[in-house]
Each structure stands twice: as C-alpha cells, then as structure tokens.
mmCIF file of C-alpha atoms and ligand atoms in Angstrom:
data_model
loop_
_atom_site.group_PDB
_atom_site.id
_atom_site.type_symbol
_atom_site.label_atom_id
_atom_site.label_comp_id
_atom_site.label_asym_id
_atom_site.label_seq_id
_atom_site.Cartn_x
_atom_site.Cartn_y
_atom_site.Cartn_z
ATOM 1 C CA UNK F 1 -88.373 73.546 -218.681
ATOM 2 C CA UNK F 2 -89.280 75.351 -215.503
ATOM 3 C CA UNK F 3 -87.226 77.053 -212.831
ATOM 4 C CA UNK F 4 -86.581 75.096 -209.612
ATOM 5 C CA UNK F 5 -86.796 77.873 -207.003
ATOM 6 C CA UNK F 6 -86.690 75.237 -204.286
ATOM 7 C CA UNK F 7 -83.027 74.337 -204.975
ATOM 8 C CA UNK F 8 -81.789 77.203 -202.795
ATOM 9 C CA UNK F 9 -84.367 76.534 -200.081
ATOM 10 C CA UNK F 10 -83.299 72.993 -199.218
ATOM 11 C CA UNK F 11 -80.528 73.849 -196.753
ATOM 12 C CA UNK F 12 -80.767 76.301 -193.843
ATOM 13 C CA UNK F 13 -77.278 77.704 -194.425
ATOM 14 C CA UNK F 14 -78.030 78.355 -198.070
ATOM 15 C CA UNK F 15 -81.362 79.954 -197.140
ATOM 16 C CA UNK F 16 -79.467 82.308 -194.814
ATOM 17 C CA UNK F 17 -76.925 83.036 -197.539
ATOM 18 C CA UNK F 18 -79.542 84.205 -200.017
ATOM 19 C CA UNK F 19 -81.683 86.088 -197.506
ATOM 20 C CA UNK F 20 -82.288 89.569 -198.917
ATOM 21 C CA UNK F 21 -83.163 91.586 -195.819
ATOM 22 C CA UNK F 22 -82.274 91.325 -192.155
ATOM 23 C CA UNK F 23 -83.304 92.937 -188.913
ATOM 24 C CA UNK F 24 -80.327 94.136 -186.929
ATOM 25 C CA UNK F 25 -80.080 95.294 -183.352
ATOM 26 C CA UNK F 26 -78.761 98.639 -184.672
ATOM 27 C CA UNK F 27 -82.102 99.241 -186.423
ATOM 28 C CA UNK F 28 -84.068 99.458 -183.201
ATOM 29 C CA UNK F 29 -85.246 102.466 -181.193
ATOM 30 C CA UNK F 30 -87.113 101.956 -177.919
ATOM 31 C CA UNK F 31 -89.685 104.519 -176.679
ATOM 32 C CA UNK F 32 -89.622 105.551 -173.022
ATOM 33 C CA UNK F 33 -92.341 107.466 -171.162
ATOM 34 C CA UNK F 34 -90.994 109.571 -168.300
ATOM 35 C CA UNK F 35 -92.914 111.393 -165.636
ATOM 36 C CA UNK F 36 -92.217 113.217 -162.391
ATOM 37 C CA UNK F 37 -91.599 111.378 -159.152
ATOM 38 C CA UNK F 38 -89.204 108.836 -157.756
ATOM 39 C CA UNK F 39 -89.121 105.047 -157.864
ATOM 40 C CA UNK F 40 -92.274 105.275 -159.934
ATOM 41 C CA UNK F 41 -93.037 102.563 -162.479
ATOM 42 C CA UNK F 42 -96.578 101.876 -163.614
ATOM 43 C CA UNK F 43 -97.645 99.482 -166.346
ATOM 44 C CA UNK F 44 -99.736 101.018 -169.124
ATOM 45 C CA UNK F 45 -103.077 99.222 -169.116
ATOM 46 C CA UNK F 46 -103.458 99.026 -172.889
ATOM 47 C CA UNK F 47 -99.785 98.178 -173.521
ATOM 48 C CA UNK F 48 -98.755 95.159 -171.444
ATOM 49 C CA UNK F 49 -95.007 95.146 -170.755
ATOM 50 C CA UNK F 50 -94.706 98.924 -171.122
ATOM 51 C CA UNK F 51 -94.387 101.384 -168.275
ATOM 52 C CA UNK F 52 -94.572 105.032 -167.411
ATOM 53 C CA UNK F 53 -91.572 105.685 -165.178
ATOM 54 C CA UNK F 54 -89.804 108.341 -163.167
ATOM 55 C CA UNK F 55 -86.343 109.514 -164.228
ATOM 56 C CA UNK F 56 -84.441 107.258 -161.789
ATOM 57 C CA UNK F 57 -86.320 104.273 -163.210
ATOM 58 C CA UNK F 58 -85.644 105.456 -166.762
ATOM 59 C CA UNK F 59 -81.924 105.341 -165.963
ATOM 60 C CA UNK F 60 -82.304 101.711 -164.882
ATOM 61 C CA UNK F 61 -84.230 101.049 -168.077
ATOM 62 C CA UNK F 62 -81.360 102.476 -170.128
ATOM 63 C CA UNK F 63 -78.930 100.146 -168.371
ATOM 64 C CA UNK F 64 -81.128 97.180 -169.229
ATOM 65 C CA UNK F 65 -81.362 98.334 -172.849
ATOM 66 C CA UNK F 66 -77.591 98.637 -173.158
ATOM 67 C CA UNK F 67 -77.189 95.107 -171.786
ATOM 68 C CA UNK F 68 -79.497 93.925 -174.553
ATOM 69 C CA UNK F 69 -77.499 95.887 -177.108
ATOM 70 C CA UNK F 70 -80.101 98.618 -177.685
ATOM 71 C CA UNK F 71 -78.525 102.061 -177.690
ATOM 72 C CA UNK F 72 -81.238 104.382 -178.983
ATOM 73 C CA UNK F 73 -84.278 105.659 -177.108
ATOM 74 C CA UNK F 74 -87.193 107.887 -178.038
ATOM 75 C CA UNK F 75 -88.187 110.026 -175.077
ATOM 76 C CA UNK F 76 -91.708 111.169 -174.233
ATOM 77 C CA UNK F 77 -92.414 113.368 -171.229
ATOM 78 C CA UNK F 78 -95.607 113.450 -169.195
ATOM 79 C CA UNK F 79 -95.661 116.664 -167.159
ATOM 80 C CA UNK F 80 -97.198 117.147 -163.736
ATOM 81 C CA UNK F 81 -99.133 120.198 -164.896
ATOM 82 C CA UNK F 82 -100.675 120.762 -168.323
ATOM 83 C CA UNK F 83 -101.885 124.111 -169.678
ATOM 84 C CA UNK F 84 -103.132 125.668 -172.904
ATOM 85 C CA UNK F 85 -99.683 126.145 -174.495
ATOM 86 C CA UNK F 86 -97.818 123.209 -172.988
ATOM 87 C CA UNK F 87 -95.498 125.336 -170.829
ATOM 88 C CA UNK F 88 -93.713 122.384 -169.258
ATOM 89 C CA UNK F 89 -92.234 121.572 -172.669
ATOM 90 C CA UNK F 90 -90.779 125.086 -172.881
ATOM 91 C CA UNK F 91 -89.161 124.998 -169.485
ATOM 92 C CA UNK F 92 -85.526 124.096 -168.930
ATOM 93 C CA UNK F 93 -86.724 122.522 -165.674
ATOM 94 C CA UNK F 94 -89.552 120.588 -167.374
ATOM 95 C CA UNK F 95 -89.821 116.813 -167.359
ATOM 96 C CA UNK F 96 -88.191 116.210 -170.733
ATOM 97 C CA UNK F 97 -85.275 118.543 -170.040
ATOM 98 C CA UNK F 98 -84.634 116.915 -166.671
ATOM 99 C CA UNK F 99 -84.870 113.406 -168.099
ATOM 100 C CA UNK F 100 -82.476 114.215 -170.924
ATOM 101 C CA UNK F 101 -79.967 115.853 -168.634
ATOM 102 C CA UNK F 102 -79.985 112.846 -166.303
ATOM 103 C CA UNK F 103 -79.659 110.331 -169.132
ATOM 104 C CA UNK F 104 -76.833 112.186 -170.837
ATOM 105 C CA UNK F 105 -75.035 112.629 -167.508
ATOM 106 C CA UNK F 106 -75.181 108.887 -166.805
ATOM 107 C CA UNK F 107 -74.642 107.477 -170.273
ATOM 108 C CA UNK F 108 -73.007 110.182 -172.385
ATOM 109 C CA UNK F 109 -72.312 109.005 -175.903
ATOM 110 C CA UNK F 110 -73.293 105.405 -175.154
ATOM 111 C CA UNK F 111 -76.968 106.135 -175.665
ATOM 112 C CA UNK F 112 -78.529 108.194 -178.398
ATOM 113 C CA UNK F 113 -81.449 110.087 -176.896
ATOM 114 C CA UNK F 114 -84.056 111.090 -179.456
ATOM 115 C CA UNK F 115 -86.736 113.492 -178.296
ATOM 116 C CA UNK F 116 -90.302 113.511 -179.577
ATOM 117 C CA UNK F 117 -91.035 117.167 -180.128
ATOM 118 C CA UNK F 118 -94.752 117.878 -179.799
ATOM 119 C CA UNK F 119 -97.206 119.560 -177.464
ATOM 120 C CA UNK F 120 -100.037 117.060 -177.048
ATOM 121 C CA UNK F 121 -98.583 115.530 -173.882
ATOM 122 C CA UNK F 122 -98.172 119.005 -172.419
ATOM 123 C CA UNK F 123 -101.419 120.789 -173.310
ATOM 124 C CA UNK F 124 -104.582 120.555 -171.226
ATOM 125 C CA UNK F 125 -106.665 120.200 -174.415
ATOM 126 C CA UNK F 126 -104.417 117.408 -175.752
ATOM 127 C CA UNK F 127 -103.866 118.941 -179.197
ATOM 128 C CA UNK F 128 -100.414 119.160 -180.785
ATOM 129 C CA UNK F 129 -100.045 122.941 -180.531
ATOM 130 C CA UNK F 130 -101.631 126.257 -179.619
ATOM 131 C CA UNK F 131 -105.339 126.482 -180.451
ATOM 132 C CA UNK F 132 -106.630 129.217 -182.742
ATOM 133 C CA UNK F 133 -109.062 131.864 -181.502
ATOM 134 C CA UNK F 134 -112.183 129.829 -182.234
ATOM 135 C CA UNK F 135 -110.536 127.035 -180.192
ATOM 136 C CA UNK F 136 -111.507 124.642 -182.953
ATOM 137 C CA UNK F 137 -108.132 123.679 -184.314
ATOM 138 C CA UNK F 138 -104.407 124.256 -183.971
ATOM 139 C CA UNK F 139 -102.845 127.532 -185.117
ATOM 140 C CA UNK F 140 -99.950 126.462 -187.322
ATOM 141 C CA UNK F 141 -97.711 129.511 -187.181
ATOM 142 C CA UNK F 142 -98.218 130.258 -183.496
ATOM 143 C CA UNK F 143 -97.262 126.655 -182.843
ATOM 144 C CA UNK F 144 -94.101 127.077 -184.939
ATOM 145 C CA UNK F 145 -92.929 129.808 -182.579
ATOM 146 C CA UNK F 146 -93.087 127.555 -179.536
ATOM 147 C CA UNK F 147 -91.763 124.644 -181.607
ATOM 148 C CA UNK F 148 -88.516 126.561 -182.069
ATOM 149 C CA UNK F 149 -88.351 127.166 -178.314
ATOM 150 C CA UNK F 150 -89.010 123.527 -177.527
ATOM 151 C CA UNK F 151 -86.268 122.459 -179.927
ATOM 152 C CA UNK F 152 -83.754 124.651 -178.125
ATOM 153 C CA UNK F 153 -84.827 123.243 -174.751
ATOM 154 C CA UNK F 154 -84.129 119.756 -176.097
ATOM 155 C CA UNK F 155 -80.846 120.807 -177.661
ATOM 156 C CA UNK F 156 -79.507 122.489 -174.537
ATOM 157 C CA UNK F 157 -80.542 119.518 -172.390
ATOM 158 C CA UNK F 158 -78.459 117.210 -174.593
ATOM 159 C CA UNK F 159 -80.778 115.670 -177.185
ATOM 160 C CA UNK F 160 -78.862 113.689 -179.813
ATOM 161 C CA UNK F 161 -81.649 113.792 -182.407
ATOM 162 C CA UNK F 162 -84.825 115.889 -182.453
ATOM 163 C CA UNK F 163 -87.973 114.271 -183.819
ATOM 164 C CA UNK F 164 -90.853 116.687 -184.503
ATOM 165 C CA UNK F 165 -94.140 114.753 -184.511
ATOM 166 C CA UNK F 166 -96.795 117.464 -184.609
ATOM 167 C CA UNK F 167 -97.335 117.654 -188.388
ATOM 168 C CA UNK F 168 -97.278 121.459 -188.438
ATOM 169 C CA UNK F 169 -96.308 122.878 -191.841
ATOM 170 C CA UNK F 170 -92.871 124.434 -191.740
ATOM 171 C CA UNK F 171 -91.772 122.709 -188.530
ATOM 172 C CA UNK F 172 -88.564 121.266 -189.943
ATOM 173 C CA UNK F 173 -87.420 124.576 -191.435
ATOM 174 C CA UNK F 174 -88.302 126.369 -188.186
ATOM 175 C CA UNK F 175 -86.385 123.894 -186.041
ATOM 176 C CA UNK F 176 -83.366 123.816 -188.368
ATOM 177 C CA UNK F 177 -83.097 127.615 -188.289
ATOM 178 C CA UNK F 178 -83.506 127.733 -184.516
ATOM 179 C CA UNK F 179 -80.827 125.080 -184.007
ATOM 180 C CA UNK F 180 -78.386 126.604 -186.473
ATOM 181 C CA UNK F 181 -78.931 130.045 -184.970
ATOM 182 C CA UNK F 182 -77.920 128.719 -181.557
ATOM 183 C CA UNK F 183 -74.856 126.828 -182.715
ATOM 184 C CA UNK F 184 -76.413 123.359 -182.975
ATOM 185 C CA UNK F 185 -75.542 122.924 -186.641
ATOM 186 C CA UNK F 186 -74.655 119.253 -186.145
ATOM 187 C CA UNK F 187 -77.839 118.217 -184.332
ATOM 188 C CA UNK F 188 -79.942 116.005 -186.659
ATOM 189 C CA UNK F 189 -83.685 116.214 -187.256
ATOM 190 C CA UNK F 190 -85.651 113.010 -187.702
ATOM 191 C CA UNK F 191 -89.004 114.250 -188.920
ATOM 192 C CA UNK F 192 -92.270 112.406 -188.498
ATOM 193 C CA UNK F 193 -92.599 113.475 -192.103
ATOM 194 C CA UNK F 194 -95.522 111.305 -193.195
ATOM 195 C CA UNK F 195 -97.833 110.810 -190.257
ATOM 196 C CA UNK F 196 -101.423 109.695 -190.661
ATOM 197 C CA UNK F 197 -104.436 110.509 -188.497
ATOM 198 C CA UNK F 198 -104.616 106.918 -187.328
ATOM 199 C CA UNK F 199 -106.754 104.978 -184.884
ATOM 200 C CA UNK F 200 -103.667 102.816 -184.284
ATOM 201 C CA UNK F 201 -102.428 105.484 -181.841
ATOM 202 C CA UNK F 202 -105.187 104.623 -179.354
ATOM 203 C CA UNK F 203 -103.091 102.860 -176.691
ATOM 204 C CA UNK F 204 -100.328 105.511 -176.884
ATOM 205 C CA UNK F 205 -102.749 108.174 -175.783
ATOM 206 C CA UNK F 206 -103.237 106.140 -172.595
ATOM 207 C CA UNK F 207 -99.497 105.886 -172.197
ATOM 208 C CA UNK F 208 -98.794 109.579 -172.752
ATOM 209 C CA UNK F 209 -102.114 110.813 -171.392
ATOM 210 C CA UNK F 210 -102.444 112.855 -174.564
ATOM 211 C CA UNK F 211 -105.879 112.151 -176.041
ATOM 212 C CA UNK F 212 -107.425 115.340 -177.466
ATOM 213 C CA UNK F 213 -110.220 116.578 -175.192
ATOM 214 C CA UNK F 214 -112.328 117.509 -178.233
ATOM 215 C CA UNK F 215 -112.292 116.748 -181.946
ATOM 216 C CA UNK F 216 -109.489 114.836 -183.620
ATOM 217 C CA UNK F 217 -106.149 115.479 -185.333
ATOM 218 C CA UNK F 218 -107.413 115.421 -188.903
ATOM 219 C CA UNK F 219 -106.574 119.072 -189.603
ATOM 220 C CA UNK F 220 -102.877 118.359 -189.132
ATOM 221 C CA UNK F 221 -102.293 114.608 -189.473
ATOM 222 C CA UNK F 222 -102.846 113.010 -192.879
ATOM 223 C CA UNK F 223 -105.805 111.231 -194.378
ATOM 224 C CA UNK F 224 -104.914 107.501 -194.496
ATOM 225 C CA UNK F 225 -106.373 107.321 -198.005
ATOM 226 C CA UNK F 226 -103.809 109.667 -199.576
ATOM 227 C CA UNK F 227 -100.747 108.251 -201.261
ATOM 228 C CA UNK F 228 -99.511 111.144 -203.438
ATOM 229 C CA UNK F 229 -99.811 113.557 -200.556
ATOM 230 C CA UNK F 230 -97.926 111.106 -198.317
ATOM 231 C CA UNK F 231 -94.912 111.210 -200.623
ATOM 232 C CA UNK F 232 -95.127 114.996 -201.010
ATOM 233 C CA UNK F 233 -95.135 115.462 -197.196
ATOM 234 C CA UNK F 234 -91.874 113.543 -196.793
ATOM 235 C CA UNK F 235 -90.162 115.171 -199.766
ATOM 236 C CA UNK F 236 -91.124 118.605 -198.424
ATOM 237 C CA UNK F 237 -89.505 117.801 -195.065
ATOM 238 C CA UNK F 238 -86.392 116.660 -196.897
ATOM 239 C CA UNK F 239 -86.339 119.998 -198.731
ATOM 240 C CA UNK F 240 -86.719 121.844 -195.414
ATOM 241 C CA UNK F 241 -83.661 120.077 -194.043
ATOM 242 C CA UNK F 242 -84.765 116.838 -192.394
ATOM 243 C CA UNK F 243 -81.933 114.319 -192.004
ATOM 244 C CA UNK F 244 -84.118 111.263 -191.538
ATOM 245 C CA UNK F 245 -87.696 110.742 -192.731
ATOM 246 C CA UNK F 246 -90.418 108.718 -191.040
ATOM 247 C CA UNK F 247 -93.627 106.921 -191.883
ATOM 248 C CA UNK F 248 -96.124 106.383 -189.110
ATOM 249 C CA UNK F 249 -97.927 104.045 -188.476
ATOM 250 C CA UNK F 250 -95.882 101.262 -190.059
ATOM 251 C CA UNK F 251 -97.786 98.096 -190.782
ATOM 252 C CA UNK F 252 -100.808 99.427 -192.644
ATOM 253 C CA UNK F 253 -98.580 101.829 -194.624
ATOM 254 C CA UNK F 254 -95.803 99.679 -196.085
ATOM 255 C CA UNK F 255 -96.725 100.779 -199.615
ATOM 256 C CA UNK F 256 -95.970 104.354 -198.554
ATOM 257 C CA UNK F 257 -92.621 103.309 -197.064
ATOM 258 C CA UNK F 258 -91.639 101.684 -200.345
ATOM 259 C CA UNK F 259 -92.677 104.633 -202.415
ATOM 260 C CA UNK F 260 -90.776 107.118 -200.273
ATOM 261 C CA UNK F 261 -87.779 104.750 -200.358
ATOM 262 C CA UNK F 262 -87.862 104.962 -204.146
ATOM 263 C CA UNK F 263 -88.027 108.771 -204.078
ATOM 264 C CA UNK F 264 -85.346 109.788 -201.577
ATOM 265 C CA UNK F 265 -81.757 109.004 -200.649
ATOM 266 C CA UNK F 266 -82.350 109.821 -196.962
ATOM 267 C CA UNK F 267 -82.618 107.141 -194.274
ATOM 268 C CA UNK F 268 -86.209 106.154 -193.514
ATOM 269 C CA UNK F 269 -87.611 105.253 -190.137
ATOM 270 C CA UNK F 270 -90.913 103.509 -189.461
ATOM 271 C CA UNK F 271 -92.868 103.851 -186.245
ATOM 272 C CA UNK F 272 -94.376 100.500 -185.271
ATOM 273 C CA UNK F 273 -97.063 102.200 -183.197
ATOM 274 C CA UNK F 274 -98.897 101.398 -180.000
ATOM 275 C CA UNK F 275 -101.974 99.852 -181.630
ATOM 276 C CA UNK F 276 -99.774 97.519 -183.676
ATOM 277 C CA UNK F 277 -97.980 96.485 -180.474
ATOM 278 C CA UNK F 278 -101.181 95.922 -178.522
ATOM 279 C CA UNK F 279 -102.738 93.863 -181.297
ATOM 280 C CA UNK F 280 -99.846 91.383 -181.258
ATOM 281 C CA UNK F 281 -99.819 91.247 -177.481
ATOM 282 C CA UNK F 282 -103.537 90.592 -177.328
ATOM 283 C CA UNK F 283 -103.352 87.921 -180.006
ATOM 284 C CA UNK F 284 -100.537 86.237 -178.064
ATOM 285 C CA UNK F 285 -102.516 86.344 -174.832
ATOM 286 C CA UNK F 286 -105.462 84.784 -176.646
ATOM 287 C CA UNK F 287 -103.126 82.005 -177.767
ATOM 288 C CA UNK F 288 -103.958 82.434 -181.429
ATOM 289 C CA UNK F 289 -100.489 83.224 -182.851
ATOM 290 C CA UNK F 290 -96.881 82.159 -182.394
ATOM 291 C CA UNK F 291 -95.882 85.541 -180.980
ATOM 292 C CA UNK F 292 -92.115 85.422 -181.534
ATOM 293 C CA UNK F 293 -92.414 84.316 -185.144
ATOM 294 C CA UNK F 294 -95.127 86.833 -185.995
ATOM 295 C CA UNK F 295 -93.049 89.531 -184.321
ATOM 296 C CA UNK F 296 -89.928 88.829 -186.388
ATOM 297 C CA UNK F 297 -91.947 88.499 -189.575
ATOM 298 C CA UNK F 298 -93.444 91.921 -188.839
ATOM 299 C CA UNK F 299 -90.000 93.463 -188.288
ATOM 300 C CA UNK F 300 -88.690 91.945 -191.530
ATOM 301 C CA UNK F 301 -91.661 93.411 -193.406
ATOM 302 C CA UNK F 302 -90.543 96.912 -192.400
ATOM 303 C CA UNK F 303 -87.022 96.334 -193.677
ATOM 304 C CA UNK F 304 -88.251 94.729 -196.900
ATOM 305 C CA UNK F 305 -90.517 97.716 -197.545
ATOM 306 C CA UNK F 306 -87.399 99.888 -197.415
ATOM 307 C CA UNK F 307 -87.122 101.136 -193.845
ATOM 308 C CA UNK F 308 -83.667 101.478 -192.286
ATOM 309 C CA UNK F 309 -84.760 102.222 -188.728
ATOM 310 C CA UNK F 310 -87.615 100.855 -186.597
ATOM 311 C CA UNK F 311 -89.135 102.550 -183.565
ATOM 312 C CA UNK F 312 -90.807 99.733 -181.689
ATOM 313 C CA UNK F 313 -92.163 98.890 -178.246
ATOM 314 C CA UNK F 314 -91.042 95.325 -179.062
ATOM 315 C CA UNK F 315 -87.359 96.357 -179.243
ATOM 316 C CA UNK F 316 -86.297 94.468 -176.116
ATOM 317 C CA UNK F 317 -88.082 91.306 -177.221
ATOM 318 C CA UNK F 318 -86.582 91.574 -180.705
ATOM 319 C CA UNK F 319 -83.110 92.050 -179.213
ATOM 320 C CA UNK F 320 -83.489 88.835 -177.223
ATOM 321 C CA UNK F 321 -84.745 86.915 -180.241
ATOM 322 C CA UNK F 322 -81.859 88.187 -182.372
ATOM 323 C CA UNK F 323 -79.430 87.037 -179.689
ATOM 324 C CA UNK F 324 -80.936 83.554 -179.799
ATOM 325 C CA UNK F 325 -80.687 83.824 -183.586
ATOM 326 C CA UNK F 326 -84.246 82.764 -184.012
ATOM 327 C CA UNK F 327 -84.547 84.670 -187.233
HETATM 328 C C1 PBG E 1 -97.357 112.836 -180.429
HETATM 329 C C2 PBG E 1 -97.183 111.423 -180.778
HETATM 330 C C3 PBG E 1 -98.151 110.415 -180.925
HETATM 331 C C4 PBG E 1 -97.462 109.241 -181.196
HETATM 332 C C5 PBG E 1 -96.107 109.557 -181.237
HETATM 333 N N1 PBG E 1 -95.959 110.917 -180.987
HETATM 334 C C6 PBG E 1 -99.612 110.453 -180.734
HETATM 335 C C7 PBG E 1 -100.477 111.148 -181.660
HETATM 336 O O1 PBG E 1 -100.067 111.705 -182.674
HETATM 337 O O2 PBG E 1 -101.670 111.175 -181.336
HETATM 338 C C8 PBG E 1 -98.101 107.896 -181.417
HETATM 339 C C9 PBG E 1 -97.263 106.738 -181.030
HETATM 340 C C10 PBG E 1 -97.951 105.443 -180.913
HETATM 341 O O3 PBG E 1 -99.157 105.254 -181.148
HETATM 342 O O4 PBG E 1 -97.244 104.502 -180.540
HETATM 343 N N2 PBG E 1 -97.825 113.648 -181.458
HETATM 344 ZN ZN1 ZN E 2 -98.755 115.597 -180.683
#
C-alpha cells in the first residue's frame, strides 16, 4: 500500500480546489518615490519599470493603480535639500507632506496611503537618524524625538498607516504616544519590526538617493545571521503597540516570516525589496527565466511562509497576471 498523491493533481479544477495558499490583489502594496517638480518622471537605472516622479505624476500613477485594482501605496519622499537632521521630513511643507495632502485630496478613502517613516532620504549623510557627537553612528534617543515629530507631520497630512523603518529602539512606543497625544488614536502603525542590514537594498538607495555617505547600517539594522533576535525584535514592537509587523527583506528570510507567524496573532507584511526585484528583472532580460511564472511562484512563497501583506515593486505586474488568472 502506498498513498497516491497524484489523484488530486490530475485535473486543473481539482488542483485549484485543494490549493492551500493564494495571492490576492488585496495583499499588494506598491511603493512610490515622489520628488519636487512638475511633470517629472525618471526611470530608476537599477530598477527598470520604476520611476521617481513629481506629485502630479504620482496622482496619475494612483489612478493607474486603482484601475488595476491596487489600492495601497507606500510613499517615499526625496527632498530637494538634505541636511544633518533631515529637516524636510519635519516640515509640513516638505515633500512627503505635500504628496500625502495631494493624494488624499484626490482619492480620499479610495487609496490607503502608507508612509515610510525614516530619515535616510532626508539627511545629507544618508543615515536613518541624527548622528551622535563622534559622528560615527546614529543617536537612538535624539532620533526618537524627531521621529515623533515626523509621525505627526504624516498624521496631519493624512497618512492612513505609518510605517517606521529606521530600526531605532523604542520607535513604535514613541510614535504611538505622539499619535495618541494628538488625537490620532485610530491611526495604525505598521512597523518594519524585523529589518536586516541587507545588501538587497542596493537598488533602492539609487531610487531614494539614500545611500549612507560613510559606514553602514549595522548598528541599527539586524545581523542577517540572527534568528532568535529577529523574533524578539518583532515581538518587542508588538508589545510597544505595533498593529502590523514586517519582515524585510522577504525572499532570503522566509524562515523568519514563518517563525514570527507562529509567535504572533498580528498581521505580517513582507517587503519584497529592490534587490529581489532587480534580480528577477535582470534574469528576465537575460532570457534565462519565465518571468511571469517565477514572479507568481515568488509571491506564493511569501503567503505560504505566513505573510498576509506584500510590499512589492511587482504589484502592477502581479495585478495583471491575477486578472488573466495565470496563477
Ligand atoms: C529606509 C528604507 C530602506 C528601504 C525601505 N525603507 C533602505 C534602507 O534601509 O537602507 C529598502 C527598500 C528596498 O530595498 O526596496 N530606511
Ligand atoms: Zn532609513
């Protein structure tokens, strides 16, 4: 006697019926990079198909997304002027505040605008906060003070979800208190709770013009080798009041996604990062993979690992494939 697993694989309808995980259009979040200017749209060299754009163009982008059925965006701002503390991010007339205001004015409740809350796009040194006196690393608690300010800028400009990505200790608690203190008790926090110091972010730093001018991010982002610490980071953010947890990058860290899934009841998001995107694009251009199939298989792997939500530069492509029911 042996089990005939193949019995339920013989017919496509039956295969669909017993499929355990699915990718849904509602899972997808699409990142948008906004900068000053008008009618500006420039392709990011290391991320074919992705653009930096001015606010008017971002509004057109949102329209296109809605047509495809995508209703969630993750906003990154690239300011005109950078300085040591990232002042543009603390300004109610800064790029992110203006972009949010415009998007909420045009689309209201139809689009959920998530804001990446960090300082690396806004600082002249490219680090994710205020430097300490020796200028060697980021000062955690000084950065928390401006983190609270940045959160309120986002909240007042209409952010629907705030997503702190700087990996400062205490950021979630700080933001929650700032929001609650200003009446934003119902504004959710999606924390980049387990974020590794990863070389997969390379192309993003082109896109956001946020590469650190010296050193690296290893004093705040996690060591890719650490699994116990990865779980502890996410559980700590849950304890501080995060509403949604995140693992970033996604593909090389699916074991971490699963383990957090087994240790929390909160929704989990994965960030399918820039390097993961560029690798697939480059492989497709080289003609060595069936791009659409590899793409969907990659998305399914995130869901199977236990993620509920996927931030991906592929969102528009996935939406089209789901429409054609190529899954
Ligand atoms: C900002 C931030 C980064 C990413 C998202 N938010 C860059 C970094 O931490 O260096 C990476 C996204 C990607 O690679 O797609 N802290
Ligand atoms: Zn940062």
